[in-house]
Protein backbone atom coordinates (compact mmCIF):
# COMPACT_ATOMS: atom_id res chain seq x y z
CA SER A 1 -39.39 161.06 213.17
CA GLY A 2 -40.81 164.08 211.79
CA GLY A 3 -40.41 165.81 215.05
CA VAL A 4 -36.34 165.73 215.13
CA VAL A 5 -34.61 168.71 214.23
CA PHE A 6 -30.80 168.35 214.39
CA VAL A 7 -28.87 171.73 215.43
CA PHE A 8 -25.50 172.82 214.23
CA PRO A 9 -23.77 175.56 216.23
CA GLY A 10 -21.00 177.15 215.03
CA PRO A 11 -17.05 177.43 216.62
CA GLY A 12 -16.80 177.22 220.47
CA CYS A 13 -17.91 173.70 220.60
CA GLN A 14 -14.85 172.54 219.67
CA TRP A 15 -11.97 170.75 221.89
CA PRO A 16 -8.77 168.88 221.02
CA GLY A 17 -8.96 165.42 220.18
CA MET A 18 -12.73 165.71 219.96
CA ALA A 19 -13.18 163.16 217.12
CA ALA A 20 -9.93 161.43 217.51
CA ARG A 21 -11.94 157.80 219.29
CA LEU A 22 -14.70 158.13 216.51
CA MET A 23 -12.34 158.05 213.88
CA GLU A 24 -10.72 154.98 215.30
CA ALA A 25 -14.22 153.07 216.60
CA VAL A 26 -16.87 154.19 214.51
CA PRO A 27 -16.39 153.10 210.60
CA VAL A 28 -19.61 155.09 209.51
CA PHE A 29 -18.39 158.40 211.28
CA ALA A 30 -14.71 157.78 210.14
CA VAL A 31 -15.94 157.47 206.16
CA ARG A 32 -17.73 160.27 206.28
CA ALA A 33 -15.55 162.97 208.02
CA GLN A 34 -12.38 161.71 205.79
CA GLU A 35 -15.22 162.38 202.34
CA CYS A 36 -15.82 165.97 204.30
CA ALA A 37 -11.62 166.40 205.03
CA ASP A 38 -10.96 165.56 201.04
CA ALA A 39 -13.36 168.12 199.72
CA LEU A 40 -12.16 170.67 202.10
CA ALA A 41 -8.44 170.22 201.33
CA ALA A 42 -8.52 171.60 198.26
CA HIS A 43 -9.30 174.89 199.59
CA LEU A 44 -6.98 174.62 203.08
CA ASP A 45 -3.27 174.62 203.45
CA TRP A 46 -3.70 172.28 206.32
CA SER A 47 -5.31 169.26 206.73
CA VAL A 48 -8.53 168.63 208.91
CA SER A 49 -8.10 164.66 208.77
CA ASP A 50 -5.01 165.18 210.75
CA LEU A 51 -6.38 167.35 213.16
CA LEU A 52 -9.39 164.92 213.74
CA ARG A 53 -6.90 162.09 213.98
CA GLY A 54 -4.79 163.85 216.24
CA ARG A 55 -1.45 163.46 213.86
CA PRO A 56 1.73 165.10 215.01
CA GLY A 57 1.89 168.36 213.20
CA ALA A 58 -1.98 169.31 212.87
CA PRO A 59 -2.91 172.68 213.53
CA PRO A 60 -4.07 173.62 217.06
CA ILE A 61 -7.76 174.23 217.17
CA ASP A 62 -7.91 177.58 219.27
CA CYS A 63 -8.75 180.00 216.59
CA ASP A 64 -12.03 180.41 214.03
CA GLU A 65 -9.95 179.56 210.52
CA ILE A 66 -8.81 176.33 212.22
CA ALA A 67 -12.37 175.33 214.28
CA LEU A 68 -14.85 176.10 211.46
CA PRO A 69 -13.54 173.78 209.22
CA ALA A 70 -12.92 171.09 211.70
CA VAL A 71 -16.40 171.22 213.52
CA CYS A 72 -18.50 171.41 210.39
CA ASP A 73 -16.42 168.28 208.92
CA VAL A 74 -17.20 166.61 212.85
CA MET A 75 -21.06 167.65 212.66
CA VAL A 76 -21.55 166.46 209.27
CA ALA A 77 -20.14 163.01 210.18
CA LEU A 78 -21.69 163.16 213.65
CA ALA A 79 -25.33 163.36 211.43
CA GLU A 80 -24.57 160.29 209.44
CA VAL A 81 -23.86 158.66 213.07
CA TRP A 82 -27.27 159.40 214.18
CA ARG A 83 -28.65 158.46 210.61
CA SER A 84 -27.27 155.33 210.60
CA ARG A 85 -28.96 154.42 214.12
CA GLY A 86 -32.15 155.32 212.74
CA VAL A 87 -32.46 158.87 213.64
CA HIS A 88 -33.57 160.77 210.96
CA PRO A 89 -34.00 164.68 211.08
CA GLY A 90 -37.45 166.22 210.23
CA ALA A 91 -35.39 169.72 210.03
CA VAL A 92 -32.25 171.20 210.56
CA LEU A 93 -31.21 174.53 212.65
CA GLY A 94 -27.89 175.96 211.64
CA HIS A 95 -26.21 178.61 214.02
CA ALA A 96 -23.24 180.90 213.38
CA GLY A 97 -20.93 179.02 211.49
CA GLY A 98 -23.06 175.74 211.41
CA GLU A 99 -25.72 177.16 208.58
CA VAL A 100 -23.28 175.57 206.06
CA ALA A 101 -23.35 172.10 207.72
CA ALA A 102 -26.87 172.11 208.40
CA ALA A 103 -27.70 173.07 204.62
CA ARG A 104 -25.29 170.26 203.58
CA VAL A 105 -27.15 167.72 205.71
CA ALA A 106 -30.20 168.94 204.46
CA GLY A 107 -29.61 168.16 200.94
CA ALA A 108 -29.06 171.75 200.28
CA LEU A 109 -25.59 172.25 199.33
CA SER A 110 -23.63 169.48 197.62
CA LEU A 111 -20.20 168.71 199.75
CA PRO A 112 -17.81 170.26 197.45
CA ASP A 113 -19.82 173.40 197.38
CA ALA A 114 -20.32 173.12 201.13
CA ALA A 115 -16.35 172.70 201.59
CA MET A 116 -15.73 175.78 199.29
CA ILE A 117 -18.32 178.01 201.09
CA ILE A 118 -16.76 176.64 204.87
CA ALA A 119 -13.24 177.54 203.74
CA ALA A 120 -14.07 180.85 202.32
CA ARG A 121 -16.52 181.97 205.33
CA SER A 122 -13.39 180.64 208.22
CA ARG A 123 -10.90 183.33 206.93
CA ALA A 124 -9.89 185.66 209.61
CA ASP A 125 -10.23 188.96 207.82
CA VAL A 126 -14.09 190.13 207.51
CA GLU A 127 -13.38 191.82 203.89
CA ARG A 128 -11.23 189.44 202.43
CA ARG A 129 -13.69 186.36 203.86
CA ARG A 130 -16.54 188.45 202.29
CA GLU A 131 -14.76 188.69 198.90
CA GLU A 132 -13.95 184.88 198.68
CA LEU A 133 -17.09 183.62 199.90
CA LEU A 134 -19.04 185.97 197.17
CA GLU A 135 -16.39 184.28 194.77
CA ALA A 136 -17.58 180.91 196.32
CA LEU A 137 -21.07 181.58 196.19
CA ALA A 138 -20.84 182.58 192.10
CA GLY A 139 -19.67 178.72 191.61
CA SER A 140 -21.69 177.13 193.81
CA THR A 141 -25.46 175.55 192.82
CA PRO A 142 -27.47 175.80 195.81
CA ARG A 143 -30.79 173.74 195.94
CA PRO A 144 -34.25 173.19 197.49
CA ALA A 145 -33.58 171.55 200.51
CA GLU A 146 -34.86 167.67 201.24
CA ILE A 147 -35.99 168.80 204.70
CA PRO A 148 -36.54 172.28 206.09
CA VAL A 149 -33.84 174.30 207.06
CA TYR A 150 -34.24 177.10 209.83
CA SER A 151 -31.62 179.67 210.08
CA ALA A 152 -30.61 181.29 213.50
CA VAL A 153 -30.05 184.72 211.48
CA ALA A 154 -33.50 185.07 209.22
CA GLY A 155 -35.44 183.44 212.85
CA GLY A 156 -37.12 180.80 210.58
CA ARG A 157 -37.13 178.62 207.73
CA ILE A 158 -35.02 179.72 204.58
CA ASP A 159 -35.50 178.84 200.95
CA THR A 160 -31.91 177.48 200.50
CA SER A 161 -32.44 177.85 196.85
CA GLN A 162 -31.18 181.48 197.17
CA SER A 163 -27.91 181.62 196.67
CA ASP A 164 -27.36 184.86 197.96
CA TYR A 165 -28.84 184.51 201.13
CA PRO A 166 -27.02 186.95 203.76
CA TYR A 167 -26.48 184.03 206.19
CA TRP A 168 -23.90 182.44 204.05
CA TYR A 169 -21.54 185.16 204.63
CA GLY A 170 -21.80 185.28 208.14
CA ASP A 171 -21.41 189.11 208.81
CA PRO A 172 -20.37 189.18 212.59
CA GLU A 173 -22.56 192.19 213.08
CA GLN A 174 -25.60 190.45 211.99
CA PRO A 175 -27.75 189.74 214.87
CA VAL A 176 -28.60 186.06 215.78
CA CYS A 177 -32.04 184.96 217.00
CA ILE A 178 -31.71 181.32 218.16
CA GLU A 179 -34.84 181.69 220.91
CA ASP A 180 -37.26 183.22 218.38
CA THR A 181 -35.82 180.65 215.57
CA VAL A 182 -36.92 177.88 218.33
CA ARG A 183 -40.43 179.10 218.91
CA VAL A 184 -40.90 179.09 215.14
CA ILE A 185 -39.90 175.48 214.85
CA ILE A 186 -41.89 174.21 217.87
CA GLY A 187 -44.75 176.20 216.36
CA ASP A 188 -44.44 174.15 213.67
CA GLY A 189 -44.49 170.95 215.16
CA HIS A 190 -40.94 169.92 215.97
CA ASP A 191 -40.56 168.34 219.51
CA ILE A 192 -37.38 166.71 219.70
CA PHE A 193 -33.93 168.96 219.49
CA ILE A 194 -30.58 167.02 218.76
CA GLU A 195 -27.64 169.49 218.87
CA ILE A 196 -25.05 167.51 216.69
CA SER A 197 -21.76 169.14 218.02
CA PRO A 198 -18.75 167.90 219.34
CA HIS A 199 -20.04 169.79 222.49
CA PHE A 200 -23.59 170.78 223.80
CA ILE A 201 -23.20 174.74 223.76
CA LEU A 202 -27.05 175.78 222.44
CA GLY A 203 -28.98 173.04 224.06
CA GLY A 204 -29.37 175.34 227.49
CA ALA A 205 -30.72 178.11 225.12
CA ILE A 206 -33.01 175.34 223.65
CA GLU A 207 -33.92 174.47 227.32
CA GLN A 208 -35.12 177.79 228.03
CA VAL A 209 -36.87 178.58 225.44
CA ALA A 210 -38.80 175.20 225.35
CA ALA A 211 -39.74 175.44 229.14
CA GLY A 212 -43.04 174.20 229.94
CA ALA A 213 -43.64 172.58 226.36
CA ASP A 214 -43.18 168.92 225.99
CA VAL A 215 -39.70 169.13 224.16
CA ALA A 216 -36.85 167.12 224.62
CA VAL A 217 -33.33 168.45 223.74
CA LEU A 218 -30.26 166.20 223.58
CA GLY A 219 -26.68 166.50 222.73
CA SER A 220 -23.99 164.45 221.06
CA LEU A 221 -20.51 164.23 222.43
CA ARG A 222 -19.54 166.76 225.67
CA ARG A 223 -15.83 168.08 225.86
CA ASP A 224 -13.34 165.57 226.68
CA ASP A 225 -16.22 162.94 226.38
CA GLY A 226 -16.22 161.57 223.24
CA GLY A 227 -16.00 158.06 222.93
CA PRO A 228 -18.40 156.04 220.30
CA ASP A 229 -21.14 155.03 222.59
CA ARG A 230 -21.23 158.93 223.61
CA PRO A 231 -24.41 160.05 221.39
CA PHE A 232 -26.56 156.81 222.66
CA ARG A 233 -26.19 156.08 226.57
CA PRO A 234 -29.68 155.81 228.28
CA GLY A 235 -31.12 159.01 228.53
CA GLY A 236 -30.48 159.97 225.44
CA ALA A 237 -31.48 157.78 222.62
CA ALA A 238 -34.07 156.41 225.01
CA GLN A 239 -35.63 159.78 225.33
CA ILE A 240 -36.78 159.29 221.37
CA GLY A 241 -37.93 156.18 221.74
CA CYS A 242 -34.74 154.55 220.29
CA GLN A 243 -34.29 152.08 223.12
CA HIS A 244 -33.59 149.53 219.90
CA LEU A 245 -30.37 151.57 218.78
CA LEU A 246 -27.26 149.55 219.37
CA VAL A 247 -24.10 151.09 221.22
CA ALA A 248 -21.03 151.14 218.86
CA PRO A 249 -18.20 148.46 220.27
């Protein structure tokens, strides 16, 4: 549907074990998540795959340096699950650290480039992160997106072919305009927002902006509720006319 927008937040939506059940029970999720983890492995000294599978020795997910790569991996894999069930986005919205995942899903970044940028962006020290990200951007090849990409930093639609666009850096002092961006998206004719994340954290703000409009706001997973049927329970898929979707075993 051209009206569907996939929404990608940043860290803050993570929780321990957020992908463990999906990795075991949903092959399309596991395959895409492992692809992302393999790409990130070239830039990290810890295993995203081990964290997602809850293996012993995996790092805790309570800091941005760990959370951002893990969350972005899960978001890209969740987007593939929705698509496998017949729900395709007409646009994406990136917020905070989720802009890179949004650009990847929209086809604006290759997987190796997205992994390189996510790893650089996740570094804790701001100046070091800036230097690493500029180096990563110099080696990346952003391209026009296959579907519209909206940025909460820009407050609207962006041209992803511009590799020096400020939102790649993710300066913590840059204002984020989620409300303004949602208004622009609704004005452009999109009326279904699906938060592609381990937990529903932007949906409330979107619902407030959309109050009074004929707009649906849905989530994917919830904290401590990450089973294979979670994104497709009645009241979720049914609201967007996808009653035919099958619940994963």
